[in-house]
Coordinates of N, CA and C in Angstrom, one line a residue:
M129 N -75.1 -94.1 194.5 CA -76.5 -93.8 194.5 C -77.3 -94.8 195.4
A130 N -78.0 -94.3 196.3 CA -78.7 -95.2 197.2 C -79.9 -95.7 196.6
E131 N -80.2 -97.0 196.8 CA -81.4 -97.6 196.3 C -82.6 -97.0 197.0
I132 N -83.6 -96.7 196.2 CA -84.9 -96.2 196.8 C -85.9 -97.3 196.7
E133 N -86.5 -97.6 197.9 CA -87.6 -98.6 197.9 C -88.9 -98.0 197.4
K134 N -89.4 -98.5 196.3 CA -90.6 -97.9 195.8 C -91.8 -98.9 196.0
S135 N -92.9 -98.4 196.5 CA -94.0 -99.2 196.7 C -94.9 -99.3 195.5
D136 N -95.8 -100.2 195.5 CA -96.7 -100.4 194.3 C -97.5 -99.2 194.1
E137 N -97.8 -98.4 195.1 CA -98.7 -97.2 194.9 C -97.9 -96.2 194.1
E138 N -96.6 -96.2 194.1 CA -95.9 -95.2 193.4 C -95.6 -95.6 192.0
M139 N -96.0 -96.8 191.6 CA -95.7 -97.3 190.2 C -96.5 -96.5 189.2
P140 N -95.8 -95.8 188.3 CA -96.5 -95.0 187.3 C -97.4 -95.9 186.4
R141 N -98.5 -95.3 186.0 CA -99.5 -96.1 185.2 C -98.9 -96.5 183.8
V142 N -97.9 -95.7 183.4 CA -97.3 -96.0 182.1 C -96.7 -97.4 182.0
I143 N -96.3 -97.9 183.2 CA -95.7 -99.3 183.3 C -96.8 -100.3 182.9
N144 N -98.0 -100.2 183.4 CA -99.0 -101.1 183.1 C -99.4 -101.1 181.6
F145 N -99.5 -99.9 181.1 CA -99.9 -99.8 179.7 C -98.8 -100.3 178.7
M146 N -97.6 -100.0 179.0 CA -96.5 -100.5 178.2 C -96.5 -102.0 178.2
A147 N -96.6 -102.6 179.4 CA -96.6 -104.0 179.5 C -97.8 -104.6 178.7
S148 N -98.9 -104.0 178.8 CA -100.1 -104.5 178.0 C -99.8 -104.5 176.5
V149 N -99.3 -103.4 176.0 CA -99.0 -103.3 174.6 C -97.9 -104.3 174.2
L150 N -96.8 -104.3 175.0 CA -95.7 -105.2 174.6 C -96.1 -106.7 174.7
E151 N -96.9 -107.1 175.6 CA -97.4 -108.5 175.7 C -98.2 -108.8 174.5
R152 N -99.1 -107.9 174.1 CA -99.9 -108.2 172.9 C -99.1 -108.3 171.6
V153 N -98.1 -107.4 171.5 CA -97.2 -107.4 170.3 C -96.4 -108.7 170.3
A154 N -95.9 -109.1 171.5 CA -95.1 -110.4 171.5 C -96.0 -111.6 171.2
E155 N -97.2 -111.6 171.8 CA -98.1 -112.8 171.5 C -98.4 -112.9 170.0
T156 N -98.7 -111.7 169.4 CA -99.0 -111.7 168.0 C -97.8 -112.1 167.2
N157 N -96.6 -111.7 167.5 CA -95.4 -112.0 166.7 C -95.0 -113.5 166.9
D158 N -95.4 -114.0 168.1 CA -95.1 -115.4 168.3 C -95.7 -116.4 167.3
L159 N -96.8 -115.9 166.7 CA -97.5 -116.7 165.7 C -96.8 -116.8 164.4
N160 N -95.9 -115.8 164.2 CA -95.1 -115.8 162.9 C -93.9 -116.6 163.1
S161 N -93.8 -117.7 162.4 CA -92.7 -118.7 162.6 C -91.4 -118.2 161.8
A162 N -91.5 -117.4 160.8 CA -90.4 -116.9 160.0 C -89.7 -115.7 160.7
Q163 N -89.0 -116.0 161.7 CA -88.3 -114.9 162.4 C -86.8 -115.2 162.5
K164 N -86.0 -114.2 162.4 CA -84.6 -114.3 162.5 C -84.2 -114.4 164.0
I165 N -83.2 -115.2 164.3 CA -82.7 -115.3 165.7 C -81.6 -114.2 165.9
S166 N -81.7 -113.5 167.0 CA -80.7 -112.5 167.3 C -80.1 -112.7 168.7
I167 N -79.2 -111.8 169.0 CA -78.6 -111.8 170.4 C -79.6 -111.5 171.5
F168 N -80.7 -110.9 171.1 CA -81.8 -110.6 172.1 C -82.6 -111.8 172.4
D169 N -82.6 -112.9 171.6 CA -83.4 -114.0 171.9 C -82.9 -114.9 172.9
G170 N -83.7 -115.4 173.8 CA -83.4 -116.4 174.8 C -83.7 -117.7 174.3
L171 N -83.1 -118.8 174.9 CA -83.3 -120.1 174.5 C -84.7 -120.6 174.8
T172 N -85.3 -120.0 175.9 CA -86.6 -120.3 176.3 C -87.3 -119.0 176.7
R173 N -88.6 -119.1 176.8 CA -89.4 -117.9 177.2 C -89.1 -117.7 178.7
P174 N -88.8 -116.4 179.1 CA -88.6 -116.2 180.6 C -89.9 -116.5 181.3
T175 N -89.8 -116.9 182.6 CA -91.0 -117.2 183.4 C -91.6 -115.9 183.9
I176 N -90.8 -114.9 184.0 CA -91.4 -113.6 184.6 C -92.2 -112.9 183.5
S177 N -93.3 -112.4 183.9 CA -94.2 -111.7 182.9 C -93.6 -110.3 182.5
V178 N -94.0 -109.8 181.4 CA -93.5 -108.5 181.0 C -93.9 -107.4 182.0
Q179 N -95.1 -107.5 182.6 CA -95.5 -106.6 183.6 C -94.6 -106.6 184.8
S180 N -94.3 -107.8 185.3 CA -93.5 -108.0 186.5 C -92.0 -107.5 186.2
Y181 N -91.6 -107.8 185.0 CA -90.2 -107.4 184.6 C -90.1 -105.9 184.6
L182 N -91.1 -105.2 184.0 CA -91.1 -103.7 183.9 C -91.2 -103.2 185.3
E183 N -92.0 -103.7 186.2 CA -92.1 -103.3 187.6 C -90.7 -103.4 188.3
R184 N -90.1 -104.6 188.0 CA -88.7 -104.8 188.6 C -87.7 -103.7 188.2
I185 N -87.7 -103.5 186.9 CA -86.8 -102.5 186.3 C -87.1 -101.1 186.9
F186 N -88.4 -100.8 187.0 CA -88.8 -99.5 187.6 C -88.3 -99.4 189.1
K187 N -88.5 -100.5 189.8 CA -88.2 -100.5 191.2 C -86.7 -100.3 191.5
Y188 N -85.9 -101.0 190.7 CA -84.5 -101.0 191.0 C -83.6 -100.0 190.1
A189 N -84.1 -99.6 189.0 CA -83.3 -98.8 188.1 C -83.3 -97.3 188.5
N190 N -84.3 -96.9 189.2 CA -84.5 -95.5 189.7 C -84.4 -94.5 188.5
C191 N -84.9 -94.9 187.4 CA -84.9 -93.9 186.3 C -86.2 -93.2 186.2
S192 N -86.3 -92.1 185.6 CA -87.5 -91.3 185.6 C -88.6 -92.0 184.8
P193 N -89.9 -91.8 185.1 CA -91.0 -92.4 184.3 C -90.9 -92.0 182.8
S194 N -90.4 -90.8 182.5 CA -90.2 -90.4 181.1 C -89.3 -91.4 180.4
C195 N -88.3 -91.9 181.1 CA -87.4 -92.9 180.5 C -88.2 -94.1 179.9
F196 N -89.2 -94.5 180.5 CA -90.0 -95.6 180.0 C -90.7 -95.3 178.7
I197 N -91.2 -94.1 178.6 CA -91.8 -93.7 177.4 C -90.8 -93.6 176.3
V198 N -89.6 -93.1 176.6 CA -88.6 -93.0 175.6 C -88.1 -94.4 175.2
A199 N -88.0 -95.3 176.2 CA -87.6 -96.7 175.9 C -88.6 -97.3 175.0
Y200 N -89.9 -97.0 175.2 CA -90.9 -97.6 174.3 C -90.7 -97.0 172.9
I201 N -90.4 -95.7 172.8 CA -90.1 -95.1 171.5 C -88.9 -95.8 170.8
Y202 N -87.9 -96.1 171.6 CA -86.7 -96.8 171.0 C -87.1 -98.2 170.6
L203 N -87.9 -98.9 171.3 CA -88.4 -100.2 170.9 C -89.1 -100.2 169.6
D204 N -90.0 -99.1 169.4 CA -90.7 -99.0 168.2 C -89.7 -98.7 167.0
R205 N -88.7 -97.8 167.3 CA -87.7 -97.6 166.2 C -87.0 -98.8 165.9
F206 N -86.6 -99.6 166.9 CA -85.9 -100.9 166.6 C -86.8 -101.8 165.8
S207 N -88.0 -101.9 166.1 CA -88.9 -102.8 165.3 C -89.1 -102.3 163.9
Q208 N -89.1 -101.0 163.7 CA -89.3 -100.4 162.3 C -88.0 -100.6 161.5
M209 N -86.8 -100.4 162.2 CA -85.6 -100.5 161.5 C -85.0 -101.9 161.3
Q210 N -85.6 -102.9 162.1 CA -85.2 -104.3 162.1 C -86.4 -105.1 161.9
P211 N -87.1 -105.1 160.8 CA -88.3 -105.8 160.6 C -88.2 -107.3 160.6
L212 N -87.0 -107.8 160.5 CA -86.7 -109.3 160.6 C -86.5 -109.7 162.0
L213 N -86.5 -108.8 162.9 CA -86.4 -109.1 164.4 C -87.6 -108.5 165.2
P214 N -88.7 -109.1 164.9 CA -89.9 -108.5 165.6 C -89.9 -108.9 167.1
I215 N -90.5 -108.1 167.9 CA -90.6 -108.3 169.4 C -91.5 -109.5 169.6
N216 N -90.9 -110.5 170.3 CA -91.7 -111.7 170.6 C -91.4 -112.1 172.1
S217 N -92.0 -113.3 172.5 CA -91.8 -113.7 173.9 C -90.4 -114.1 174.2
F218 N -89.6 -114.4 173.2 CA -88.2 -114.8 173.5 C -87.2 -113.7 173.6
N219 N -87.6 -112.5 173.1 CA -86.7 -111.3 173.1 C -87.2 -110.1 173.8
V220 N -88.5 -110.1 174.2 CA -89.0 -108.8 174.7 C -88.4 -108.4 176.0
H221 N -88.0 -109.3 176.9 CA -87.3 -108.9 178.1 C -85.9 -108.3 177.9
R222 N -85.1 -108.9 177.1 CA -83.8 -108.4 176.8 C -83.9 -107.0 176.1
L223 N -84.9 -106.9 175.2 CA -85.1 -105.6 174.5 C -85.5 -104.6 175.5
L224 N -86.4 -104.9 176.4 CA -86.8 -104.0 177.4 C -85.7 -103.4 178.3
I225 N -84.9 -104.3 178.9 CA -83.9 -103.9 179.8 C -82.8 -103.0 179.0
T226 N -82.6 -103.4 177.8 CA -81.6 -102.7 177.0 C -82.2 -101.3 176.6
S227 N -83.4 -101.2 176.2 CA -84.0 -99.9 175.8 C -84.1 -99.0 177.0
V228 N -84.4 -99.5 178.2 CA -84.5 -98.7 179.4 C -83.1 -98.2 179.8
L229 N -82.1 -99.1 179.7 CA -80.7 -98.7 179.9 C -80.3 -97.6 179.0
V230 N -80.5 -97.7 177.7 CA -80.1 -96.7 176.8 C -80.9 -95.4 177.0
S231 N -82.1 -95.5 177.3 CA -83.0 -94.3 177.6 C -82.5 -93.6 178.8
A232 N -82.2 -94.3 179.9 CA -81.7 -93.7 181.1 C -80.4 -93.0 180.9
K233 N -79.5 -93.6 180.1 CA -78.2 -93.0 179.8 C -78.4 -91.7 179.0
F234 N -79.4 -91.7 178.1 CA -79.6 -90.5 177.3 C -80.4 -89.4 178.0
M235 N -81.4 -89.8 178.8 CA -82.3 -88.9 179.4 C -82.0 -88.4 180.8
D236 N -81.5 -89.3 181.6 CA -81.3 -88.9 183.0 C -79.9 -88.4 183.3
D237 N -79.8 -87.6 184.3 CA -78.4 -87.1 184.7 C -77.7 -88.1 185.5
I238 N -78.4 -88.9 186.2 CA -77.7 -89.9 187.1 C -78.3 -91.3 186.7
F239 N -77.5 -92.3 186.4 CA -78.0 -93.6 186.1 C -77.0 -94.6 186.5
Y240 N -77.4 -95.9 186.6 CA -76.5 -97.0 187.0 C -75.7 -97.5 185.8
N241 N -74.7 -98.2 186.1 CA -73.8 -98.8 185.1 C -74.4 -100.1 184.5
N242 N -73.8 -100.6 183.4 CA -74.3 -101.8 182.8 C -74.4 -103.0 183.7
G243 N -73.4 -103.1 184.5 CA -73.4 -104.3 185.5 C -74.6 -104.3 186.4
Y244 N -75.0 -103.1 186.8 CA -76.2 -103.0 187.7 C -77.4 -103.4 186.9
Y245 N -77.5 -102.8 185.7 CA -78.7 -103.1 184.9 C -78.7 -104.6 184.5
G246 N -77.6 -105.2 184.3 CA -77.5 -106.6 184.1 C -78.1 -107.4 185.2
K247 N -77.7 -107.0 186.5 CA -78.3 -107.7 187.6 C -79.8 -107.5 187.7
V248 N -80.2 -106.3 187.5 CA -81.7 -106.1 187.5 C -82.4 -106.9 186.5
G249 N -81.8 -107.1 185.3 CA -82.4 -107.8 184.2 C -82.1 -109.3 184.2
G250 N -81.3 -109.8 185.1 CA -81.0 -111.2 185.2 C -80.0 -111.7 184.1
I251 N -79.1 -110.8 183.7 CA -78.1 -111.2 182.7 C -76.7 -110.7 183.1
S252 N -75.7 -111.2 182.5 CA -74.3 -110.8 182.9 C -74.0 -109.4 182.3
T253 N -73.0 -108.8 182.9 CA -72.5 -107.5 182.5 C -72.0 -107.6 181.0
R254 N -71.3 -108.7 180.7 CA -70.8 -108.9 179.3 C -72.0 -108.9 178.3
E255 N -73.0 -109.6 178.7 CA -74.2 -109.7 177.8 C -74.9 -108.4 177.7
M256 N -75.0 -107.7 178.8 CA -75.6 -106.3 178.8 C -74.9 -105.4 177.9
N257 N -73.5 -105.4 178.0 CA -72.7 -104.6 177.1 C -73.0 -104.9 175.6
L258 N -73.0 -106.2 175.3 CA -73.3 -106.6 173.9 C -74.7 -106.2 173.4
L259 N -75.6 -106.4 174.3 CA -77.0 -106.0 173.9 C -77.1 -104.5 173.7
E260 N -76.4 -103.7 174.5 CA -76.5 -102.3 174.3 C -75.9 -101.8 173.0
V261 N -74.8 -102.4 172.6 CA -74.1 -102.0 171.4 C -75.0 -102.5 170.2
D262 N -75.5 -103.7 170.3 CA -76.4 -104.2 169.2 C -77.6 -103.4 169.1
F263 N -78.2 -103.0 170.2 CA -79.4 -102.2 170.2 C -79.2 -100.8 169.5
L264 N -78.0 -100.2 169.9 CA -77.7 -98.9 169.4 C -77.5 -98.9 167.9
F265 N -76.8 -100.0 167.4 CA -76.7 -100.1 165.9 C -78.1 -100.4 165.3
G266 N -78.9 -101.2 166.0 CA -80.2 -101.5 165.5 C -81.1 -100.3 165.3
I267 N -81.0 -99.3 166.1 CA -81.8 -98.1 165.9 C -81.0 -97.0 165.2
G268 N -79.8 -97.4 164.7 CA -79.0 -96.4 164.0 C -78.6 -95.2 164.8
F269 N -78.4 -95.5 166.1 CA -78.0 -94.4 167.0 C -78.9 -93.2 167.1
Q270 N -80.1 -93.4 166.6 CA -81.2 -92.3 166.7 C -81.8 -92.3 168.0
L271 N -81.1 -91.5 168.9 CA -81.5 -91.5 170.3 C -82.4 -90.2 170.6
N272 N -82.3 -89.2 169.8 CA -83.0 -88.0 170.1 C -84.5 -88.2 169.9
V273 N -85.3 -87.7 170.8 CA -86.8 -87.8 170.7 C -87.3 -86.4 170.8
T274 N -88.0 -86.0 169.8 CA -88.5 -84.6 169.8 C -89.7 -84.5 170.7
P275 N -90.1 -83.4 171.2 CA -91.3 -83.2 172.0 C -92.5 -83.7 171.3
T276 N -92.6 -83.5 170.0 CA -93.8 -83.9 169.2 C -93.9 -85.4 169.3
T277 N -92.8 -86.1 169.0 CA -92.8 -87.6 169.1 C -93.1 -88.1 170.4
F278 N -92.6 -87.5 171.5 CA -92.9 -87.9 172.8 C -94.3 -87.7 173.1
H279 N -94.9 -86.6 172.7 CA -96.4 -86.4 173.0 C -97.2 -87.4 172.2
T280 N -96.8 -87.7 171.0 CA -97.5 -88.7 170.2 C -97.6 -90.0 170.8
Y281 N -96.5 -90.5 171.3 CA -96.4 -91.8 172.0 C -97.2 -91.7 173.3
C282 N -97.1 -90.6 174.0 CA -97.9 -90.5 175.3 C -99.4 -90.6 175.0
S283 N -99.8 -90.0 173.9 CA -101.2 -90.0 173.5 C -101.6 -91.4 173.1
Y284 N -100.7 -92.2 172.5 CA -101.0 -93.6 172.1 C -101.2 -94.4 173.4
L285 N -100.2 -94.2 174.3 CA -100.3 -95.0 175.6 C -101.5 -94.6 176.4
H286 N -101.9 -93.3 176.3 CA -103.1 -92.8 177.0 C -104.4 -93.5 176.4
T287 N -104.4 -93.7 175.1 CA -105.5 -94.5 174.4 C -105.5 -95.9 175.0
E288 N -104.4 -96.5 175.1 CA -104.3 -97.8 175.7 C -104.9 -97.8 177.1
M289 N -104.5 -96.8 177.9 CA -105.0 -96.7 179.2 C -106.5 -96.6 179.3
L290 N -107.1 -95.8 178.4 CA -108.6 -95.7 178.3 C -109.2 -97.0 177.9
M291 N -108.6 -97.7 177.0 CA -109.1 -99.0 176.5 C -109.1 -100.1 177.6
L292 N -108.1 -100.0 178.5 CA -108.0 -101.0 179.6 C -108.9 -100.7 180.7
E293 N -109.0 -99.4 181.0 CA -109.8 -99.0 182.2 C -111.3 -98.9 181.9
I294 N -111.7 -98.5 180.7 CA -113.1 -98.3 180.4 C -113.4 -99.2 179.2
P295 N -113.9 -100.4 179.4 CA -114.2 -101.3 178.3 C -115.2 -100.6 177.4
M296 N -114.9 -100.6 176.1 CA -115.7 -99.9 175.1 C -115.9 -100.9 174.0
P297 N -117.1 -100.8 173.3 CA -117.3 -101.6 172.1 C -116.2 -101.4 171.1
L298 N -115.7 -102.5 170.5 CA -114.6 -102.4 169.6 C -114.8 -101.5 168.4
K299 N -116.1 -101.4 167.9 CA -116.4 -100.6 166.7 C -116.2 -99.1 167.0
I300 N -116.2 -98.7 168.2 CA -116.0 -97.3 168.5 C -114.6 -96.9 168.6
V301 N -113.7 -97.8 169.1 CA -112.3 -97.6 169.3 C -111.5 -97.5 168.0
N302 N -110.8 -96.4 167.9 CA -109.9 -96.3 166.7 C -108.5 -95.9 167.3
Q303 N -107.7 -97.0 167.4 CA -106.3 -96.8 168.0 C -105.5 -95.9 167.2
Q304 N -105.7 -95.8 165.9 CA -104.8 -95.0 165.0 C -105.0 -93.5 165.2
C305 N -106.1 -93.1 165.8 CA -106.3 -91.7 165.9 C -105.3 -91.0 166.8
W306 N -104.8 -91.8 167.7 CA -103.8 -91.2 168.7 C -102.4 -91.2 168.2
V307 N -102.1 -92.1 167.2 CA -100.7 -92.2 166.7 C -100.5 -91.2 165.6
N308 N -101.6 -90.8 164.9 CA -101.5 -89.9 163.8 C -101.4 -88.5 164.3
D309 N -100.3 -87.7 164.1 CA -100.2 -86.4 164.6 C -101.3 -85.4 164.1
D310 N -101.8 -85.6 162.9 CA -102.8 -84.7 162.4 C -104.1 -84.8 163.2
E311 N -104.5 -86.0 163.5 CA -105.8 -86.2 164.2 C -105.7 -86.0 165.7
S312 N -104.5 -86.2 166.3 CA -104.4 -86.1 167.7 C -104.8 -84.7 168.2
S313 N -104.6 -83.7 167.4 CA -104.9 -82.3 167.8 C -106.4 -82.0 167.9
T314 N -107.2 -82.9 167.3 CA -108.7 -82.7 167.4 C -109.3 -83.1 168.7
H315 N -108.6 -83.9 169.5 CA -109.1 -84.3 170.8 C -109.1 -83.1 171.8
E316 N -110.1 -83.1 172.7 CA -110.2 -82.0 173.6 C -109.2 -82.1 174.8
L317 N -108.7 -83.3 175.1 CA -107.8 -83.5 176.2 C -106.4 -82.9 175.8
D318 N -105.9 -82.0 176.7 CA -104.6 -81.4 176.5 C -103.5 -82.4 176.6
V319 N -102.4 -82.3 175.8 CA -101.3 -83.2 175.8 C -100.7 -83.3 177.2
S320 N -100.5 -82.1 177.9 CA -99.9 -82.1 179.2 C -100.7 -82.9 180.2
Q321 N -102.1 -82.9 180.0 CA -102.9 -83.7 180.9 C -102.7 -85.1 180.7
I322 N -102.5 -85.5 179.4 CA -102.3 -86.9 179.0 C -101.0 -87.4 179.7
I323 N -100.0 -86.6 179.5 CA -98.7 -87.0 180.1 C -98.7 -87.1 181.6
Q324 N -99.4 -86.2 182.2 CA -99.5 -86.3 183.7 C -100.2 -87.5 184.1
K325 N -101.3 -87.9 183.4 CA -102.1 -89.1 183.8 C -101.2 -90.3 183.6
L326 N -100.4 -90.4 182.6 CA -99.5 -91.5 182.4 C -98.4 -91.7 183.4
L327 N -97.9 -90.5 183.8 CA -96.7 -90.6 184.7 C -97.2 -90.6 186.2
D328 N -98.5 -90.4 186.5 CA -99.0 -90.6 187.9 C -99.0 -92.0 188.3

């Protein structure tokens, strides 16, 4: 598979919003000192930002933008199923590369091998293999994502997009309205329009 050189203009907006959400989650969880150490934790915080790391993965992995949303869903599943291993600054990068790898293998017809993803992520093939297995067990091998779940997470990321692009008073913003399936149907914006905006 030939590498495709992708310019910054082709970077899907979902990358920015995922990075923003994950950076906030990691910073919040860094304040909690009672955390279990796992295979995903580095000895030190990586010097590369979550934003730059996601851009690097997108540039070199050549997986579809939908893979990043599914990877985000997998990260959320991992967090819910492994509450003693919250996403923080020491593990967010390894969790990201692993979730994108697993997502690409499950979603895309053509994908790179673990050695290639290891190089993209700055880790060895052996470590990438171990991370993949541990991640799969961590989410209980629950890889299927229903269209409803996909749309719900797209809606949530769309809310993040609106919050980042149009500063609004905090008292007006209700982040939960987009995560709750019952309330998301009351918004006028069609789900297909939301997904298109995220993937553009």
